PDB file of C-alpha atoms in Angstrom:
ATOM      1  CA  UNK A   1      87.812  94.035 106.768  1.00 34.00           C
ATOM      2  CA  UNK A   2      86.171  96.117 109.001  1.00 39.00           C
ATOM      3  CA  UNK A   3      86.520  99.783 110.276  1.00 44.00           C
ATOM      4  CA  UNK A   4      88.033 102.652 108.616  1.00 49.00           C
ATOM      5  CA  UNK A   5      89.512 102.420 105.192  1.00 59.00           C
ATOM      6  CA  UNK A   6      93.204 101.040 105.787  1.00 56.00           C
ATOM      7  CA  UNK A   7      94.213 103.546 102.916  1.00 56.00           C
ATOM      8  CA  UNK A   8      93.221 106.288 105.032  1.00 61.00           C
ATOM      9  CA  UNK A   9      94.882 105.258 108.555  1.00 69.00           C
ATOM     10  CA  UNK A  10      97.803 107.139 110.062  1.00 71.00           C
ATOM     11  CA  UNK A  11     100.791 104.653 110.956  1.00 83.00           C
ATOM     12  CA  UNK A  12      99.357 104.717 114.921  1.00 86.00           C
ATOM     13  CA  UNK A  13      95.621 103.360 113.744  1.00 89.00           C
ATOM     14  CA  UNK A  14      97.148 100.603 111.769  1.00 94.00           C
ATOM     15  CA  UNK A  15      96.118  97.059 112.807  1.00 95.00           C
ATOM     16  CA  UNK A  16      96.789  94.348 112.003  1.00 95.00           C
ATOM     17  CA  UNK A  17      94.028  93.133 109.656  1.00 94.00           C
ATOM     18  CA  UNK A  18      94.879  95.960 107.549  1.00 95.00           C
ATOM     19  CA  UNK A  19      97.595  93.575 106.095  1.00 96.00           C
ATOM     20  CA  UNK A  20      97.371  90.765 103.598  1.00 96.00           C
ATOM     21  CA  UNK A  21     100.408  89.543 104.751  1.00 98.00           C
ATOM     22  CA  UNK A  22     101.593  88.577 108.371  1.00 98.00           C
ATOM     23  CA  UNK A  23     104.976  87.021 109.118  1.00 98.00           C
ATOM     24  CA  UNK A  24     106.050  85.852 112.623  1.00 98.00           C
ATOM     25  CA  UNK A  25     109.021  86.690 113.573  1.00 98.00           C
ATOM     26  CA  UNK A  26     110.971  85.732 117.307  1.00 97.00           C
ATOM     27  CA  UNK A  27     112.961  88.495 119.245  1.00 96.00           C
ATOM     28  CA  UNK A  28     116.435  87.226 119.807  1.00 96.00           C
ATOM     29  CA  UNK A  29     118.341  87.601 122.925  1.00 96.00           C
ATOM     30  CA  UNK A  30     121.306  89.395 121.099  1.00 97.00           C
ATOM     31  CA  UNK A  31     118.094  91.798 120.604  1.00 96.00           C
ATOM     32  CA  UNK A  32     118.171  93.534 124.041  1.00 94.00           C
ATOM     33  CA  UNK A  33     120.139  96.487 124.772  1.00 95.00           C
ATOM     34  CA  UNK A  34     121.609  98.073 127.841  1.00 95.00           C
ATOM     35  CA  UNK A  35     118.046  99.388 128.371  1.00 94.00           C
ATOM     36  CA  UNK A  36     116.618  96.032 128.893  1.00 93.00           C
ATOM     37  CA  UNK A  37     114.446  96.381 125.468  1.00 94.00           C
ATOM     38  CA  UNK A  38     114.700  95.630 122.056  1.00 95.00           C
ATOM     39  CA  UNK A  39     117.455  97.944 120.328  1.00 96.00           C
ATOM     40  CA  UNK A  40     116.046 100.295 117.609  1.00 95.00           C
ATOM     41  CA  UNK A  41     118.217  98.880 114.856  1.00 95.00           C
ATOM     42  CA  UNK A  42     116.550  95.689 115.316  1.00 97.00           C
ATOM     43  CA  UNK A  43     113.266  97.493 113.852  1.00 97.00           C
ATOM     44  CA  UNK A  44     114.870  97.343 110.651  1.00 97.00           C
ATOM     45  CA  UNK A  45     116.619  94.137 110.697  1.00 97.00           C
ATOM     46  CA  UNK A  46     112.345  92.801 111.458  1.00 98.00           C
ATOM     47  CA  UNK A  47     111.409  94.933 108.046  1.00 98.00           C
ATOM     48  CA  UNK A  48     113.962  93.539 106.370  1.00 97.00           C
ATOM     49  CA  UNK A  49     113.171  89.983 106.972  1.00 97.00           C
ATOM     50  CA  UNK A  50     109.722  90.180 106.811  1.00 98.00           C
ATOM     51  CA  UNK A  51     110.164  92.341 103.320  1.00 98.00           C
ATOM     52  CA  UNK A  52     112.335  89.502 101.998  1.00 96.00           C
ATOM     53  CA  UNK A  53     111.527  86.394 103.170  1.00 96.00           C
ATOM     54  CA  UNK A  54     108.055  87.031 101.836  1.00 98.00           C
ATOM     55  CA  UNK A  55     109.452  87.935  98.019  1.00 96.00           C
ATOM     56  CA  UNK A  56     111.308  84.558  98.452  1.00 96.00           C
ATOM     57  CA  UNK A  57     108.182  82.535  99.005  1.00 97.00           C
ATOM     58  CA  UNK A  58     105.941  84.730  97.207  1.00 96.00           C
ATOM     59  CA  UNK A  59     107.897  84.371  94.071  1.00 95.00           C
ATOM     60  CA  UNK A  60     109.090  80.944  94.526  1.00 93.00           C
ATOM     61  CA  UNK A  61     112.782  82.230  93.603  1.00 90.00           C
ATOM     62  CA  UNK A  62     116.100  83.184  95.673  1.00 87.00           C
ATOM     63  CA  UNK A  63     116.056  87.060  94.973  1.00 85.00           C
ATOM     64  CA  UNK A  64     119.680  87.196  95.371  1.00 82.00           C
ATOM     65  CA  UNK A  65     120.147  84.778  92.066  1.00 86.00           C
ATOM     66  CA  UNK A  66     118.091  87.912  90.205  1.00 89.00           C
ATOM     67  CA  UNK A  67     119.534  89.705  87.135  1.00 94.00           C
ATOM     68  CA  UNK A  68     118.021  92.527  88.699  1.00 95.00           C
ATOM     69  CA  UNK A  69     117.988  93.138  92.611  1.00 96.00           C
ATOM     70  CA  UNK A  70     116.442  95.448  95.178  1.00 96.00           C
ATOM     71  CA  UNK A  71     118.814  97.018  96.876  1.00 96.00           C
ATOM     72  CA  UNK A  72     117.300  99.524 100.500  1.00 97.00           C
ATOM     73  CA  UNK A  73     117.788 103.097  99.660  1.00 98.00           C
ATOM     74  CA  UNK A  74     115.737 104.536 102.153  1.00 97.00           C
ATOM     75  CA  UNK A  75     113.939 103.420 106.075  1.00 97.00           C
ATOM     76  CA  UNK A  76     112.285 105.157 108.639  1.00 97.00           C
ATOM     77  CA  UNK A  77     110.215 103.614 112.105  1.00 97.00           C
ATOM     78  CA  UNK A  78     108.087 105.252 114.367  1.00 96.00           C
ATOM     79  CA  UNK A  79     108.302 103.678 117.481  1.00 96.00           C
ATOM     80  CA  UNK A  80     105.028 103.174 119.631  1.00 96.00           C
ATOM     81  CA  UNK A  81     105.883 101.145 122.764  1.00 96.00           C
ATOM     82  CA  UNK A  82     108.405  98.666 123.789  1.00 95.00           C
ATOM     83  CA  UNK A  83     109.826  95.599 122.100  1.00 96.00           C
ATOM     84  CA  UNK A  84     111.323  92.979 124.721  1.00 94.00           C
ATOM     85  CA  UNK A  85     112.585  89.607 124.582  1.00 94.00           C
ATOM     86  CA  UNK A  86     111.610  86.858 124.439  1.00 94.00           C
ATOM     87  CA  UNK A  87     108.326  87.402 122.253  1.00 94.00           C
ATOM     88  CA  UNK A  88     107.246  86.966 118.525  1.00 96.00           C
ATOM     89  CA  UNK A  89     106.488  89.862 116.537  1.00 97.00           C
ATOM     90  CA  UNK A  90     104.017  89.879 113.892  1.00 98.00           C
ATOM     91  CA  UNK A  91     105.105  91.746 110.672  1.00 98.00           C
ATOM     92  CA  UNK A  92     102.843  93.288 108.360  1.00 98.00           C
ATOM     93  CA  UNK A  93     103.758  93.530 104.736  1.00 98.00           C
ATOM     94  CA  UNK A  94     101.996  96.307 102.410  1.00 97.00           C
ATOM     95  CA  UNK A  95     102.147  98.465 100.055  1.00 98.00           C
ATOM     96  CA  UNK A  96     103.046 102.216  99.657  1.00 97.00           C
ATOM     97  CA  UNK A  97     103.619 103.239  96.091  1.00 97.00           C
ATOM     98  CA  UNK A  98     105.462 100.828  92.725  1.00 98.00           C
ATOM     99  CA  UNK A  99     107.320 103.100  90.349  1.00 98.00           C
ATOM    100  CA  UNK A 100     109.489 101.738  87.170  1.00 98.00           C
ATOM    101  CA  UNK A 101     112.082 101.180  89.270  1.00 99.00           C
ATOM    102  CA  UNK A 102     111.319 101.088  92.875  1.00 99.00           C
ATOM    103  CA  UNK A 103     109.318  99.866  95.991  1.00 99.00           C
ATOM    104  CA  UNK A 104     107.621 101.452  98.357  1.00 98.00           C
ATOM    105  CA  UNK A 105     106.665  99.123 101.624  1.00 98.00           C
ATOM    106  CA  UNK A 106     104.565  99.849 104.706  1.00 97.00           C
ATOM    107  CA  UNK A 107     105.356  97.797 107.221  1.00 98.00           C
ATOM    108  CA  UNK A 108     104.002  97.376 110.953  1.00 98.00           C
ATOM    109  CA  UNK A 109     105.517  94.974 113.588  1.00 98.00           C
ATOM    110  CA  UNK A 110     102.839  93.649 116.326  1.00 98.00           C
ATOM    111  CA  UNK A 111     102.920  91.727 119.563  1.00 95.00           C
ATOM    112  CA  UNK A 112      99.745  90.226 121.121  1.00 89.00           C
ATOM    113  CA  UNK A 113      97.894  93.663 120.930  1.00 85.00           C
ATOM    114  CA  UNK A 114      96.080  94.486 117.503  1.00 88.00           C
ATOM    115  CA  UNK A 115      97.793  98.213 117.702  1.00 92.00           C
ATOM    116  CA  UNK A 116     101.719  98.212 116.034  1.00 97.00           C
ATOM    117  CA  UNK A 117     104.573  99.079 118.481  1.00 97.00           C
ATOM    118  CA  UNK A 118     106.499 100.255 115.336  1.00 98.00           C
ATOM    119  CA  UNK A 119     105.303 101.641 111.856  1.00 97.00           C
ATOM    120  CA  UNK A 120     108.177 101.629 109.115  1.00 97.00           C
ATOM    121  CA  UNK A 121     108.876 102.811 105.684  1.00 97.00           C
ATOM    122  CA  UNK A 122     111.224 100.394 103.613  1.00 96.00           C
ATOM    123  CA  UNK A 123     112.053 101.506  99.968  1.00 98.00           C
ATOM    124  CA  UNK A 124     113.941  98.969  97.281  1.00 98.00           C
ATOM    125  CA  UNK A 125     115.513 100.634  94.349  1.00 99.00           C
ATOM    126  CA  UNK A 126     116.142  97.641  91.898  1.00 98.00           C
ATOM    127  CA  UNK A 127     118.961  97.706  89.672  1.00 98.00           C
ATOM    128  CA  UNK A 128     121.327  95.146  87.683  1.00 97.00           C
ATOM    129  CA  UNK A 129     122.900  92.821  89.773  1.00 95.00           C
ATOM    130  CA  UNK A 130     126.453  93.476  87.798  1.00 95.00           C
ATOM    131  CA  UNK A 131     125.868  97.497  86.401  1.00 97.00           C
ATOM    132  CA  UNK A 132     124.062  98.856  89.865  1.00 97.00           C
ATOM    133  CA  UNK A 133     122.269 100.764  87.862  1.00 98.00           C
ATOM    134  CA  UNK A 134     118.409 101.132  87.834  1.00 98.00           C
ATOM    135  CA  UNK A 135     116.064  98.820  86.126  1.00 98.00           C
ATOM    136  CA  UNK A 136     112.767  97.926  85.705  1.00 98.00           C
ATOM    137  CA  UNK A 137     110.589  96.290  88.965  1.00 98.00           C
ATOM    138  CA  UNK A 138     110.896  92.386  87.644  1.00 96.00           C
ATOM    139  CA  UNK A 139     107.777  90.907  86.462  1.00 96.00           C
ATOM    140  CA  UNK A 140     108.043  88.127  89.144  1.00 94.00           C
ATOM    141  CA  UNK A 141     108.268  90.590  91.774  1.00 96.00           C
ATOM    142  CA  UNK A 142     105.274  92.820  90.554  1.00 97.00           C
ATOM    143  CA  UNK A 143     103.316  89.795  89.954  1.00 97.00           C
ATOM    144  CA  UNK A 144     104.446  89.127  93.869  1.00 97.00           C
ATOM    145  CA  UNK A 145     103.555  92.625  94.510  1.00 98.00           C
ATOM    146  CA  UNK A 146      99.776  92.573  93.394  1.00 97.00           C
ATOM    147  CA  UNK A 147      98.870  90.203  96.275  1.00 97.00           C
ATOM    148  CA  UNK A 148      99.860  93.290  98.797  1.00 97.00           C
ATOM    149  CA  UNK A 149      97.132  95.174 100.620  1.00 96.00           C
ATOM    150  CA  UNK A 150      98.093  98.583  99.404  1.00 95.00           C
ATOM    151  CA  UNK A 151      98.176 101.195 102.456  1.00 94.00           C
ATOM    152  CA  UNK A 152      99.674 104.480 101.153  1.00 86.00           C
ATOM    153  CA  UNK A 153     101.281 106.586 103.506  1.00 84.00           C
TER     154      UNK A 153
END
C-alpha cells in the first residue's frame, strides 16, 4: 500500500486500497427516494451485506445455522456525496476493534472515485442462537476475521 498509514486515516481520507476486502454491490431502483438519490437507510442495508456475505464465503458456513450468532447492536454513516441509481458500489470490509464477545467493522462504500461517499461503523454482539445471551466471537469467525485490514477508528 502506499500513502499514509490506513490506521491513522480519518473516515474522509479512506480509500479504497486501504481495504483487504472489496465487495461489489448494485444500487437498486427501490433505492431512490423522493430526492432522486439513494435513501440513507440503504447505507446500512450496503454494510450489512457486504459485512455478511463476506463471513459466509470467508468461513465457508451459513452464519445463520451458528450456535452462536452476531446479532447489530450498534451503526453509524457519515455521508460524503451522493449515491444514485443505477451504479455499483464498492464496499470495503475492515476492522475496528474484536473483544470476547463482539465486532467492531469499518466499512466504506465507493463508486468509480477512490474517495468513499459513505464511512460506517457496524458492531455485532454475538450471542447463543437459543439463550440471546453473549458468547464468545466463534473460532471460525475470528479465524475469518484475521484476514481483515485492521483500520481503527
Amino acid at each position: 500500500m502506499t500513502g499514509a498509514d490506513p490506521g491513522a486515516r480519518t473516515g474522509r481520507e479512506l480509500r479504497r486500497d486501504d481495504f483487504a476486502v472489496l465487495r461489489e454491490l448494485p444500487t437498486r431502483w427501490a433505492d431512490v427516494d423522493i430526492y432522486g438519490h439513494v435513501n440513507n437507510v440503504v447505507h446500512y442495508s450496503l454494510f450489512d451485506t457486504a459485512v455478511n456475505g463476506w463471513l459466509i464465503d470467508a468461513t465457508g458456513t451459513d452464519i445463520r445455522r451458528l450456535d452462536e450468532i452476531g446479532l447489530v447492536v450498534e451503526t453509524s454513516c457519515q455521508y460524503f456525496a451522493e449515491l444514485n441509481f443505477p451504479s455499483v458500489v464498492t464496499a470495503g470490509v475492515g476492522l475496528s476493534k474484536l473483544g470476547n464477545s463482539s465486532v467492531v467493522y469499518r466499512l466504506a462504500l465507493f463508486t468509480e472515485d477512490d474517495e468513499p461517499v459513505a464511512v460506517g461503523r457496524f458492531v455485532h454482539v454475538y450471542v447463543g442462537a437459543t439463550s440471546r445471551r453473549p458468547v464468545p466471537v466463534p473460532q471460525s469467525i475470528r479465524t475469518a476475521l484475521a484476514t481483515l485490514r485492521v483500520l481503527p477508528e
